[in-house]
PDB file of C-alpha atoms in Angstrom:
ATOM      1  CA  MET A 233      41.140   5.589 -16.624  1.00 90.00           C
ATOM      2  CA  SER A 234      44.175   3.396 -16.129  1.00 95.00           C
ATOM      3  CA  HIS A 235      44.440  -0.372 -16.366  1.00 97.00           C
ATOM      4  CA  TYR A 236      46.132  -2.710 -13.909  1.00 98.00           C
ATOM      5  CA  LEU A 237      46.931  -6.386 -13.588  1.00 98.00           C
ATOM      6  CA  TRP A 238      46.158  -8.020 -10.261  1.00 97.00           C
ATOM      7  CA  GLN A 239      47.874 -11.340  -9.626  1.00 97.00           C
ATOM      8  CA  LEU A 240      46.846 -13.098  -6.457  1.00 96.00           C
ATOM      9  CA  SER A 241      46.883 -16.340  -4.562  1.00 96.00           C
ATOM     10  CA  TYR A 242      44.227 -17.365  -2.074  1.00 95.00           C
ATOM     11  CA  SER A 243      45.141 -18.273   1.490  1.00 95.00           C
ATOM     12  CA  LYS A 244      44.432 -21.864   2.527  1.00 95.00           C
ATOM     13  CA  ASP A 245      41.422 -20.647   4.527  1.00 96.00           C
ATOM     14  CA  ALA A 246      40.009 -18.816   1.504  1.00 95.00           C
ATOM     15  CA  TRP A 247      40.382 -21.991  -0.584  1.00 95.00           C
ATOM     16  CA  ALA A 248      38.588 -23.995   2.105  1.00 96.00           C
ATOM     17  CA  THR A 249      35.739 -21.468   2.065  1.00 95.00           C
ATOM     18  CA  GLN A 250      35.543 -21.610  -1.727  1.00 94.00           C
ATOM     19  CA  ILE A 251      35.355 -25.413  -1.636  1.00 96.00           C
ATOM     20  CA  GLN A 252      32.504 -25.278   0.878  1.00 97.00           C
ATOM     21  CA  ASN A 253      30.681 -22.517  -0.989  1.00 95.00           C
ATOM     22  CA  PRO A 254      31.895 -22.207  -4.620  1.00 95.00           C
ATOM     23  CA  GLN A 255      31.254 -18.749  -6.018  1.00 92.00           C
ATOM     24  CA  ASN A 256      32.353 -16.333  -8.708  1.00 92.00           C
ATOM     25  CA  ARG A 257      34.288 -13.808  -6.667  1.00 90.00           C
ATOM     26  CA  MET A 258      34.784 -11.587  -9.708  1.00 90.00           C
ATOM     27  CA  GLU A 259      31.125 -10.585  -9.608  1.00 90.00           C
ATOM     28  CA  GLN A 260      31.240  -9.860  -5.886  1.00 91.00           C
ATOM     29  CA  VAL A 261      34.535  -7.978  -5.947  1.00 92.00           C
ATOM     30  CA  SER A 262      33.341  -5.944  -8.915  1.00 92.00           C
ATOM     31  CA  ALA A 263      30.296  -4.790  -6.939  1.00 94.00           C
ATOM     32  CA  MET A 264      32.427  -3.997  -3.859  1.00 94.00           C
ATOM     33  CA  PHE A 265      34.828  -1.717  -5.726  1.00 97.00           C
ATOM     34  CA  ALA A 266      32.415  -0.063  -8.171  1.00 97.00           C
ATOM     35  CA  PRO A 267      31.630   2.808  -5.742  1.00 97.00           C
ATOM     36  CA  VAL A 268      35.241   4.045  -5.981  1.00 97.00           C
ATOM     37  CA  GLY A 269      35.324   3.726  -9.771  1.00 97.00           C
ATOM     38  CA  ILE A 270      37.125   0.395 -10.115  1.00 97.00           C
ATOM     39  CA  LYS A 271      35.819  -1.900 -12.827  1.00 96.00           C
ATOM     40  CA  LEU A 272      36.925  -5.511 -13.160  1.00 96.00           C
ATOM     41  CA  ILE A 273      37.374  -6.040 -16.880  1.00 96.00           C
ATOM     42  CA  GLN A 274      38.172  -9.745 -16.865  1.00 96.00           C
ATOM     43  CA  GLY A 275      39.522 -12.433 -14.585  1.00 95.00           C
ATOM     44  CA  PHE A 276      41.130 -15.806 -15.053  1.00 96.00           C
ATOM     45  CA  ALA A 277      42.096 -18.761 -12.899  1.00 95.00           C
ATOM     46  CA  THR A 278      45.740 -19.631 -13.473  1.00 95.00           C
ATOM     47  CA  LEU A 279      48.124 -22.457 -12.803  1.00 91.00           C
ATOM     48  CA  GLY A 280      51.495 -21.681 -11.300  1.00 90.00           C
ATOM     49  CA  GLU A 281      52.742 -18.957  -9.008  1.00 93.00           C
ATOM     50  CA  TYR A 282      49.351 -17.213  -8.732  1.00 97.00           C
ATOM     51  CA  ASP A 283      45.834 -18.651  -8.481  1.00 96.00           C
ATOM     52  CA  LEU A 284      43.980 -15.808 -10.204  1.00 96.00           C
ATOM     53  CA  ILE A 285      44.627 -12.782 -12.346  1.00 97.00           C
ATOM     54  CA  ALA A 286      42.334  -9.874 -13.091  1.00 97.00           C
ATOM     55  CA  ILE A 287      42.516  -6.923 -15.435  1.00 97.00           C
ATOM     56  CA  VAL A 288      40.997  -3.906 -13.703  1.00 97.00           C
ATOM     57  CA  GLU A 289      40.299  -0.328 -14.683  1.00 97.00           C
ATOM     58  CA  ALA A 290      40.667   2.356 -12.023  1.00 97.00           C
ATOM     59  CA  PRO A 291      40.668   6.146 -11.920  1.00 97.00           C
ATOM     60  CA  ASP A 292      44.271   6.341 -10.661  1.00 96.00           C
ATOM     61  CA  ASP A 293      47.124   4.598  -8.827  1.00 96.00           C
ATOM     62  CA  LYS A 294      45.901   5.791  -5.433  1.00 97.00           C
ATOM     63  CA  THR A 295      42.482   4.158  -5.886  1.00 97.00           C
ATOM     64  CA  VAL A 296      43.837   0.809  -7.069  1.00 97.00           C
ATOM     65  CA  ALA A 297      46.387   0.894  -4.233  1.00 96.00           C
ATOM     66  CA  ALA A 298      43.548   1.396  -1.739  1.00 97.00           C
ATOM     67  CA  ALA A 299      41.688  -1.603  -3.168  1.00 96.00           C
ATOM     68  CA  SER A 300      44.848  -3.722  -3.085  1.00 95.00           C
ATOM     69  CA  ILE A 301      45.416  -2.769   0.553  1.00 96.00           C
ATOM     70  CA  ALA A 302      41.783  -3.558   1.414  1.00 96.00           C
ATOM     71  CA  ILE A 303      42.098  -7.012  -0.169  1.00 95.00           C
ATOM     72  CA  ALA A 304      45.444  -7.793   1.467  1.00 94.00           C
ATOM     73  CA  SER A 305      44.288  -6.590   4.896  1.00 96.00           C
ATOM     74  CA  THR A 306      41.708  -9.386   5.156  1.00 95.00           C
ATOM     75  CA  GLY A 307      44.257 -12.200   5.076  1.00 95.00           C
ATOM     76  CA  SER A 308      42.228 -13.970   2.382  1.00 94.00           C
ATOM     77  CA  VAL A 309      45.129 -13.800  -0.062  1.00 95.00           C
ATOM     78  CA  SER A 310      48.651 -15.046   0.507  1.00 94.00           C
ATOM     79  CA  GLN A 311      50.067 -13.044  -2.418  1.00 95.00           C
ATOM     80  CA  LEU A 312      48.861  -9.936  -4.220  1.00 96.00           C
ATOM     81  CA  LYS A 313      50.775  -8.125  -6.930  1.00 96.00           C
ATOM     82  CA  THR A 314      49.460  -4.996  -8.657  1.00 96.00           C
ATOM     83  CA  THR A 315      51.048  -4.005 -11.964  1.00 97.00           C
ATOM     84  CA  PRO A 316      50.166  -0.831 -13.882  1.00 96.00           C
ATOM     85  CA  LEU A 317      49.527  -1.541 -17.566  1.00 97.00           C
ATOM     86  CA  THR A 318      50.702   0.886 -20.239  1.00 96.00           C
ATOM     87  CA  PRO A 319      48.887   1.055 -23.573  1.00 95.00           C
ATOM     88  CA  ILE A 320      51.139   0.300 -26.552  1.00 96.00           C
ATOM     89  CA  GLU A 321      50.399   3.757 -27.960  1.00 96.00           C
ATOM     90  CA  ASP A 322      51.860   5.320 -24.798  1.00 96.00           C
ATOM     91  CA  LEU A 323      54.914   3.075 -25.096  1.00 96.00           C
ATOM     92  CA  VAL A 324      55.482   4.301 -28.660  1.00 97.00           C
ATOM     93  CA  GLU A 325      55.261   7.906 -27.433  1.00 97.00           C
ATOM     94  CA  ALA A 326      57.719   7.114 -24.627  1.00 97.00           C
ATOM     95  CA  LEU A 327      60.112   5.637 -27.194  1.00 97.00           C
ATOM     96  CA  LYS A 328      59.917   8.836 -29.212  1.00 97.00           C
ATOM     97  CA  ILE A 329      60.743  10.877 -26.107  1.00 97.00           C
ATOM     98  CA  ALA A 330      63.562   8.464 -25.196  1.00 97.00           C
ATOM     99  CA  LYS A 331      65.063   9.056 -28.644  1.00 96.00           C
ATOM    100  CA  THR A 332      65.522  12.730 -27.734  1.00 97.00           C
ATOM    101  CA  LEU A 333      67.239  12.077 -24.390  1.00 96.00           C
ATOM    102  CA  THR A 334      70.892  11.592 -23.609  1.00 94.00           C
ATOM    103  CA  TYR A 335      71.842   9.462 -20.632  1.00 92.00           C
ATOM    104  CA  THR A 336      75.375   8.877 -19.436  1.00 92.00           C
ATOM    105  CA  PRO A 337      75.757   5.806 -17.226  1.00 91.00           C
ATOM    106  CA  PRO A 338      77.943   5.956 -14.109  1.00 92.00           C
ATOM    107  CA  SER A 339      81.605   5.415 -14.840  1.00 88.00           C
ATOM    108  CA  ALA A 340      84.241   3.646 -12.782  1.00 71.00           C
TER     109      ALA A 340
END
């Protein structure tokens, strides 16, 4: 399973709905995406560029992309960014591989 960071901002209409009927959307979204193997690990409200972030676990990029598209297609978010997360152990392995590679940058 892979991990991803979702960063999103609600649309003004979604905020208006939340004000009228406050609810924990993490619980609802978790139930909606469970059938395709997506698990919401944790979510946070944020201040700044995005309103919410969530750490999610999904079987693969294709599945998390489908969920991102489904969310965005409703118009309930004004921004949605999906970022794959790489475990530090994998980064260390990538560094070891990088050490064995030679790259020549373009020259003028």
